[in-house]
Amino acid sequence: MALVNIADDAVRTAYLQEMLRYLGQVLCEPLWQVDVTGTYNRPTVQAVRRYQEMRRLPVTGIVDRTTWEMLTAEYLLERELREPVMIRAVPDIASHATLPGQRGDEVLLLQILLNALRNEYDYPAVPLSGIYGAQTSEAVAQYQKFNGLDATGTADRRTWRRLTEEYNGLRVG
């Protein structure tokens, strides 16, 4: 049973694209990451086909009721699992910094935040090791550069604040 031709419905197409994009980001499926245009274009068809293939649905590129319901349910579940999670800037001492070579939960949290935001910037995924190694330092430096901060590679108080504000969705622009 098919939906009312989603390809002719810009609002539903935009919602479909938003769901595919969100799931692509949180599940690290770059093939699902489409632009939200409201137009049922070739990248959208390809993303739908890839989603259908991975979920063992008939691979048509057409959003039938089964595809829509499965995609919507998965999207809502993933949103619920990830929101609302508010992270407080770490640490409270203004002069404190998380440094390369450091280990522990503070570093792991930093790596989680960097990975959550990496699709907005141009840096690769950081291993979730709890060890502040070269990849973490490079991601921090790139994040700092993109945000007009001193690109030191050290997560100082300003970097933590910016990361957590952006992660929490409080930062505009």
XYZ file of N, CA and C in Angstrom:
519
model
N 0.850 -1.179 0.000
C 0.000 0.000 0.000
C 0.895 1.241 0.000
N 0.758 2.068 -0.974
C 1.611 3.248 -1.118
C 0.982 4.459 -0.448
N 1.831 5.376 -0.045
C 1.357 6.661 0.452
C 0.875 7.493 -0.721
N 0.144 8.544 -0.425
C -0.190 9.492 -1.472
C 1.133 9.977 -2.031
N 1.329 9.880 -3.296
C 2.582 10.146 -3.987
C 3.464 11.164 -3.267
N 4.366 10.645 -2.429
C 5.249 11.496 -1.624
C 6.123 12.386 -2.501
N 6.446 11.918 -3.695
C 7.309 12.701 -4.586
C 6.655 14.020 -4.980
N 5.332 14.097 -4.894
C 4.617 15.326 -5.236
C 4.281 16.170 -4.015
N 4.733 15.748 -2.840
C 4.402 16.432 -1.592
C 5.692 16.977 -0.981
N 5.943 18.267 -1.155
C 7.202 18.875 -0.707
C 7.384 18.781 0.799
N 6.289 18.915 1.565
C 6.404 18.871 3.031
C 6.800 17.470 3.482
N 6.129 16.449 2.957
C 6.481 15.075 3.335
C 7.867 14.693 2.820
N 8.213 15.161 1.648
C 9.547 14.871 1.114
C 10.622 15.503 2.001
N 10.408 16.728 2.429
C 11.362 17.389 3.324
C 11.469 16.623 4.643
N 10.339 16.141 5.160
C 10.356 15.362 6.404
C 11.106 14.044 6.182
N 10.869 13.395 5.053
C 11.591 12.174 4.701
C 13.095 12.447 4.665
N 13.475 13.524 4.001
C 14.894 13.875 3.898
C 15.482 14.180 5.269
N 14.735 14.865 6.118
C 15.207 15.152 7.474
C 15.418 13.859 8.250
N 14.478 12.915 8.134
C 14.620 11.635 8.834
C 15.837 10.865 8.329
N 15.995 10.789 7.012
C 17.144 10.089 6.441
C 18.454 10.743 6.876
N 18.475 12.060 6.839
C 19.675 12.804 7.226
C 20.022 12.561 8.698
N 19.023 12.658 9.565
C 19.246 12.454 10.996
C 19.743 11.037 11.259
N 19.049 10.047 10.710
C 19.466 8.663 10.926
C 20.849 8.413 10.329
N 21.126 9.011 9.192
C 22.451 8.868 8.601
C 23.542 9.383 9.513
N 23.254 10.486 10.195
C 24.248 11.062 11.105
C 24.421 10.213 12.356
N 23.324 9.869 13.009
C 23.446 9.166 14.287
C 23.862 7.716 14.117
N 23.547 7.111 12.978
C 23.922 5.720 12.747
C 25.168 5.590 11.875
N 25.802 6.748 11.580
C 27.019 6.785 10.765
C 26.810 6.105 9.409
N 25.721 6.441 8.768
C 25.401 5.937 7.431
C 25.463 7.110 6.458
N 26.632 7.446 5.949
C 26.761 8.637 5.103
C 25.917 8.581 3.833
N 25.562 7.393 3.370
C 24.758 7.299 2.151
C 23.331 7.800 2.356
N 22.904 7.924 3.607
C 21.549 8.410 3.879
C 21.522 9.919 4.039
N 22.655 10.553 4.064
C 22.715 11.981 4.363
C 22.414 12.803 3.113
N 21.173 13.197 3.008
C 20.715 13.988 1.867
C 20.429 15.408 2.325
N 20.426 16.321 1.382
C 20.036 17.692 1.689
C 18.522 17.756 1.802
N 18.039 18.574 2.735
C 16.606 18.753 2.917
C 16.158 19.856 1.959
N 15.573 19.436 0.838
C 15.165 20.371 -0.209
C 13.663 20.378 -0.438
N 12.990 19.305 -0.018
C 11.567 19.186 -0.314
C 11.310 18.657 -1.711
N 12.367 18.344 -2.440
C 12.258 17.800 -3.795
C 12.712 16.344 -3.769
N 11.883 15.469 -4.303
C 12.211 14.041 -4.342
C 13.197 13.803 -5.482
N 14.466 14.142 -5.206
C 15.508 14.122 -6.218
C 16.289 12.804 -6.197
N 17.258 12.713 -7.086
C 18.044 11.488 -7.222
C 18.747 11.073 -5.919
N 19.413 12.009 -5.201
C 20.034 11.603 -3.930
C 19.017 11.051 -2.926
N 17.800 11.578 -2.944
C 16.762 11.081 -2.039
C 16.373 9.661 -2.433
N 16.168 9.434 -3.731
C 15.829 8.086 -4.212
C 16.933 7.107 -3.829
N 18.187 7.508 -4.017
C 19.317 6.637 -3.682
C 19.357 6.346 -2.182
N 19.086 7.359 -1.356
C 19.079 7.162 0.099
C 17.944 6.227 0.500
N 16.780 6.395 -0.110
C 15.647 5.511 0.182
C 15.990 4.083 -0.218
N 16.576 3.923 -1.389
C 16.961 2.582 -1.853
C 17.965 1.946 -0.886
N 18.937 2.722 -0.427
C 19.940 2.197 0.511
C 19.281 1.836 1.846
N 18.377 2.679 2.308
C 17.662 2.382 3.545
C 16.869 1.085 3.389
N 16.150 0.964 2.282
C 15.357 -0.241 2.046
C 16.253 -1.478 1.990
N 17.372 -1.355 1.314
C 18.302 -2.480 1.216
C 18.801 -2.897 2.593
N 19.208 -1.922 3.405
C 19.756 -2.233 4.725
C 18.695 -2.768 5.684
N 17.452 -2.430 5.448
C 16.364 -2.895 6.313
C 15.610 -4.084 5.708
N 16.187 -4.618 4.637
C 15.641 -5.812 3.961
C 14.196 -5.637 3.516
N 13.945 -4.464 2.978
C 12.654 -4.152 2.380
C 12.810 -4.264 0.863
N 11.717 -4.366 0.131
C 11.848 -4.329 -1.329
C 12.533 -3.031 -1.764
N 13.590 -3.146 -2.529
C 14.404 -1.996 -2.935
C 13.803 -1.393 -4.201
N 13.024 -0.332 -3.984
C 12.330 0.315 -5.097
C 12.688 1.786 -5.234
N 13.146 2.394 -4.152
C 13.361 3.836 -4.153
C 12.071 4.616 -3.987
N 10.978 3.893 -3.871
C 9.657 4.489 -3.657
C 9.281 4.289 -2.199
N 8.788 5.324 -1.580
C 8.419 5.232 -0.166
C 6.985 4.712 -0.064
N 6.879 3.406 0.134
C 5.563 2.815 0.359
C 5.238 2.907 1.846
N 4.080 2.441 2.236
C 3.653 2.553 3.636
C 4.626 1.841 4.575
N 5.097 0.655 4.200
C 6.019 -0.089 5.066
C 7.317 0.680 5.277
N 7.877 1.203 4.195
C 9.110 1.985 4.300
C 8.886 3.214 5.167
N 7.804 3.935 4.920
C 7.500 5.155 5.682
C 7.353 4.839 7.170
N 6.571 3.799 7.489
C 6.331 3.466 8.897
C 7.608 3.007 9.589
N 8.414 2.208 8.914
C 9.662 1.733 9.515
C 10.633 2.892 9.717
N 10.774 3.731 8.714
C 11.677 4.871 8.789
C 11.236 5.837 9.880
N 9.958 6.128 9.925
C 9.431 7.046 10.933
C 9.625 6.486 12.341
N 9.328 5.199 12.528
C 9.488 4.576 13.851
C 10.949 4.600 14.283
N 11.853 4.286 13.363
C 13.279 4.285 13.694
C 13.763 5.700 14.015
N 13.311 6.665 13.236
C 13.665 8.064 13.467
C 13.192 8.529 14.845
N 11.935 8.266 15.159
C 11.387 8.710 16.450
C 12.090 8.023 17.615
N 12.409 6.742 17.469
C 13.125 6.018 18.524
C 14.521 6.611 18.730
N 15.246 6.848 17.649
C 16.583 7.416 17.777
C 16.539 8.821 18.371
N 15.545 9.624 17.987
C 15.402 10.967 18.569
C 15.144 10.870 20.072
N 14.268 9.939 20.435
C 13.933 9.767 21.854
C 15.151 9.319 22.653
N 15.951 8.436 22.088
C 17.139 7.942 22.782
C 18.190 9.028 22.971
N 18.209 10.018 22.086
C 19.257 11.034 22.111
C 18.814 12.370 22.684
N 17.543 12.557 22.921
C 17.071 13.854 23.400
C 16.126 13.665 24.566
N 16.002 14.555 25.454
C 16.915 15.673 25.620
C 18.097 15.273 26.494
N 19.245 15.443 26.000
C 20.472 15.221 26.757
C 21.188 16.560 26.790
N 21.243 17.118 27.956
C 21.920 18.398 28.111
C 23.242 18.143 28.819
N 24.294 18.603 28.204
C 25.638 18.457 28.760
C 26.058 19.800 29.339
N 26.552 19.765 30.554
C 27.040 20.976 31.204
C 28.517 21.145 30.858
N 28.913 22.382 30.643
C 30.314 22.647 30.315
C 31.209 22.090 31.409
N 32.264 21.428 31.014
C 33.202 20.810 31.932
C 34.538 21.478 31.726
N 35.252 21.714 32.711
C 34.992 21.729 34.143
C 34.578 23.118 34.619
N 34.338 23.254 35.905
C 33.886 24.522 36.466
C 35.012 25.541 36.661
N 36.215 25.091 36.787
C 37.346 25.991 37.033
C 37.747 26.647 35.712
N 37.737 27.961 35.667
C 37.963 28.711 34.432
C 39.306 28.408 33.779
N 40.328 28.128 34.556
C 41.661 27.916 33.988
C 41.915 26.454 33.600
N 40.982 25.571 33.908
C 41.188 24.144 33.619
C 41.117 23.878 32.120
N 41.912 22.938 31.657
C 41.882 22.498 30.265
C 42.050 20.984 30.239
N 41.426 20.359 29.252
C 41.629 18.941 28.998
C 42.761 18.855 27.983
N 43.806 18.134 28.333
C 45.068 18.196 27.596
C 45.379 16.922 26.823
N 46.087 17.059 25.699
C 46.583 15.870 25.008
C 47.380 14.995 25.980
N 47.189 13.699 25.858
C 47.841 12.748 26.752
C 46.981 12.367 27.943
N 45.968 13.175 28.236
C 45.085 12.906 29.369
C 44.215 11.689 29.059
N 43.777 10.989 30.118
C 42.913 9.801 29.985
C 41.751 9.920 30.947
N 40.638 9.296 30.589
C 39.524 9.216 31.519
C 38.189 9.632 30.919
N 37.206 9.721 31.818
C 35.837 10.015 31.400
C 35.691 11.406 30.786
N 36.448 12.365 31.272
C 36.385 13.719 30.725
C 36.793 13.714 29.247
N 37.820 12.951 28.927
C 38.281 12.837 27.550
C 37.248 12.091 26.713
N 36.670 11.033 27.275
C 35.638 10.281 26.563
C 34.444 11.179 26.235
N 34.025 12.003 27.176
C 32.936 12.944 26.924
C 33.319 13.915 25.807
N 34.532 14.411 25.832
C 35.014 15.296 24.773
C 34.925 14.594 23.414
N 35.350 13.351 23.357
C 35.323 12.596 22.105
C 33.883 12.370 21.627
N 32.986 12.109 22.549
C 31.576 11.928 22.193
C 31.016 13.211 21.591
N 31.292 14.342 22.224
C 30.806 15.626 21.707
C 31.400 15.928 20.333
N 32.690 15.710 20.176
C 33.328 15.955 18.880
C 32.699 15.100 17.783
N 32.455 13.838 18.077
C 31.844 12.951 17.079
C 30.404 13.349 16.779
N 29.680 13.787 17.781
C 28.294 14.192 17.569
C 28.200 15.403 16.649
N 29.216 16.250 16.666
C 29.192 17.496 15.892
C 30.039 17.449 14.618
N 30.717 16.362 14.370
C 31.687 16.321 13.266
C 31.066 16.473 11.891
N 29.796 16.132 11.725
C 29.162 16.286 10.412
C 28.978 17.744 10.026
N 29.037 18.619 11.018
C 28.917 20.049 10.742
C 30.259 20.663 10.356
N 31.335 19.933 10.611
C 32.678 20.438 10.367
C 33.444 19.434 9.526
N 34.647 19.758 9.174
C 35.421 18.916 8.284
C 36.540 18.209 9.039
N 36.163 17.310 9.946
C 37.182 16.491 10.593
C 36.657 15.062 10.724
N 37.561 14.086 10.693
C 37.142 12.683 10.765
C 36.689 12.292 12.168
N 36.033 11.145 12.253
C 35.589 10.616 13.546
C 36.791 10.419 14.469
N 36.531 10.589 15.749
C 37.556 10.426 16.776
C 37.277 9.100 17.488
N 38.303 8.281 17.729
C 38.058 7.028 18.452
C 37.564 7.310 19.875
N 36.568 6.559 20.307
C 36.023 6.716 21.659
C 36.838 5.857 22.616
N 38.031 6.340 22.926
C 38.987 5.572 23.721
C 39.163 6.107 25.138
N 38.792 7.364 25.360
C 39.074 7.986 26.646
C 40.524 8.424 26.766
N 41.253 8.358 25.649
C 42.656 8.770 25.610
C 42.770 9.954 24.654
N 43.307 11.055 25.145
C 43.428 12.282 24.357
C 44.673 12.168 23.478
N 44.501 11.481 22.341
C 45.614 11.270 21.428
C 45.618 12.281 20.297
N 46.410 11.962 19.274
C 46.612 12.874 18.146
C 45.311 13.151 17.392
N 44.460 12.131 17.201
C 43.219 12.339 16.459
C 42.268 13.258 17.220
N 42.204 13.098 18.521
C 41.357 13.962 19.342
C 41.889 15.390 19.298
N 43.201 15.526 19.437
C 43.815 16.849 19.415
C 43.567 17.546 18.074
N 43.696 16.813 16.982
C 43.465 17.389 15.650
C 42.002 17.800 15.479
N 41.076 16.969 15.935
C 39.648 17.311 15.838
C 39.331 18.549 16.671
N 39.910 18.644 17.864
C 39.709 19.821 18.710
C 40.241 21.061 17.996
N 41.438 20.958 17.431
C 42.032 22.107 16.736
C 41.175 22.538 15.551
N 40.672 21.589 14.790
C 39.813 21.936 13.652
C 38.502 22.544 14.130
N 37.919 21.982 15.191
C 36.692 22.541 15.743
C 36.937 23.982 16.203
N 38.052 24.189 16.896
C 38.398 25.533 17.373
C 38.537 26.505 16.200
N 39.240 26.077 15.174
C 39.457 26.922 13.994
C 38.118 27.320 13.379
N 37.214 26.365 13.183
C 35.911 26.641 12.580
C 35.061 27.567 13.432
N 35.359 27.627 14.727
C 34.548 28.426 15.641
C 35.235 29.699 16.109
N 36.315 30.089 15.439
C 36.980 31.345 15.759
C 37.725 31.332 17.077
N 38.095 30.167 17.554
C 38.869 30.034 18.793
C 40.332 29.790 18.427
N 41.220 29.975 19.379
C 42.633 29.668 19.140
C 42.754 28.165 18.894
N 43.271 27.790 17.746
C 43.356 26.385 17.344
C 44.575 25.716 17.970
N 44.472 25.450 19.278
C 45.587 24.877 20.031
C 45.542 23.350 20.094
N 44.370 22.784 19.892
C 44.222 21.340 20.048
C 44.003 20.924 21.483
N 43.985 21.885 22.394
C 43.717 21.652 23.814
C 42.306 22.139 24.120
N 41.526 21.318 24.779
C 40.137 21.683 25.086
C 40.095 22.548 26.345
N 40.209 23.851 26.128
C 40.134 24.788 27.244
C 38.666 25.088 27.567
N 38.476 25.952 28.549
C 37.119 26.286 29.016
C 36.244 26.836 27.886
N 36.792 27.725 27.050
C 36.002 28.306 25.944
C 35.593 27.231 24.941
N 36.504 26.297 24.668
C 36.200 25.210 23.734
C 35.103 24.316 24.309
N 35.231 23.950 25.585
C 34.205 23.129 26.232
C 32.848 23.832 26.181
N 32.845 25.119 26.512
C 31.575 25.865 26.519
C 30.939 25.849 25.132
N 31.740 26.126 24.104
C 31.219 26.165 22.733
C 30.704 24.790 22.318
N 31.477 23.738 22.614
C 31.060 22.372 22.280
C 29.728 22.012 22.936
N 29.634 22.284 24.233
C 28.417 21.888 24.941
C 27.228 22.740 24.525
N 27.435 24.024 24.297
C 26.332 24.862 23.836
C 25.824 24.393 22.479
N 26.757 24.095 21.590
C 26.347 23.631 20.266
C 25.666 22.264 20.364
N 26.234 21.372 21.144
C 25.631 20.049 21.320
C 24.217 20.156 21.884
N 24.044 21.031 22.834
C 22.723 21.206 23.453
C 21.766 21.984 22.578
N 22.247 22.474 21.440
C 21.380 23.190 20.526
C 21.081 24.614 20.962
N 21.938 25.153 21.837
C 21.694 26.487 22.353
C 22.350 27.576 21.514
N 23.356 27.174 20.737
C 24.093 28.144 19.938
C 23.399 28.367 18.613
N 23.207 29.581 18.249
C 22.555 29.906 16.987
C 23.617 30.277 15.971
N 23.434 29.750 14.734
C 24.343 30.117 13.635
C 25.607 29.468 13.755
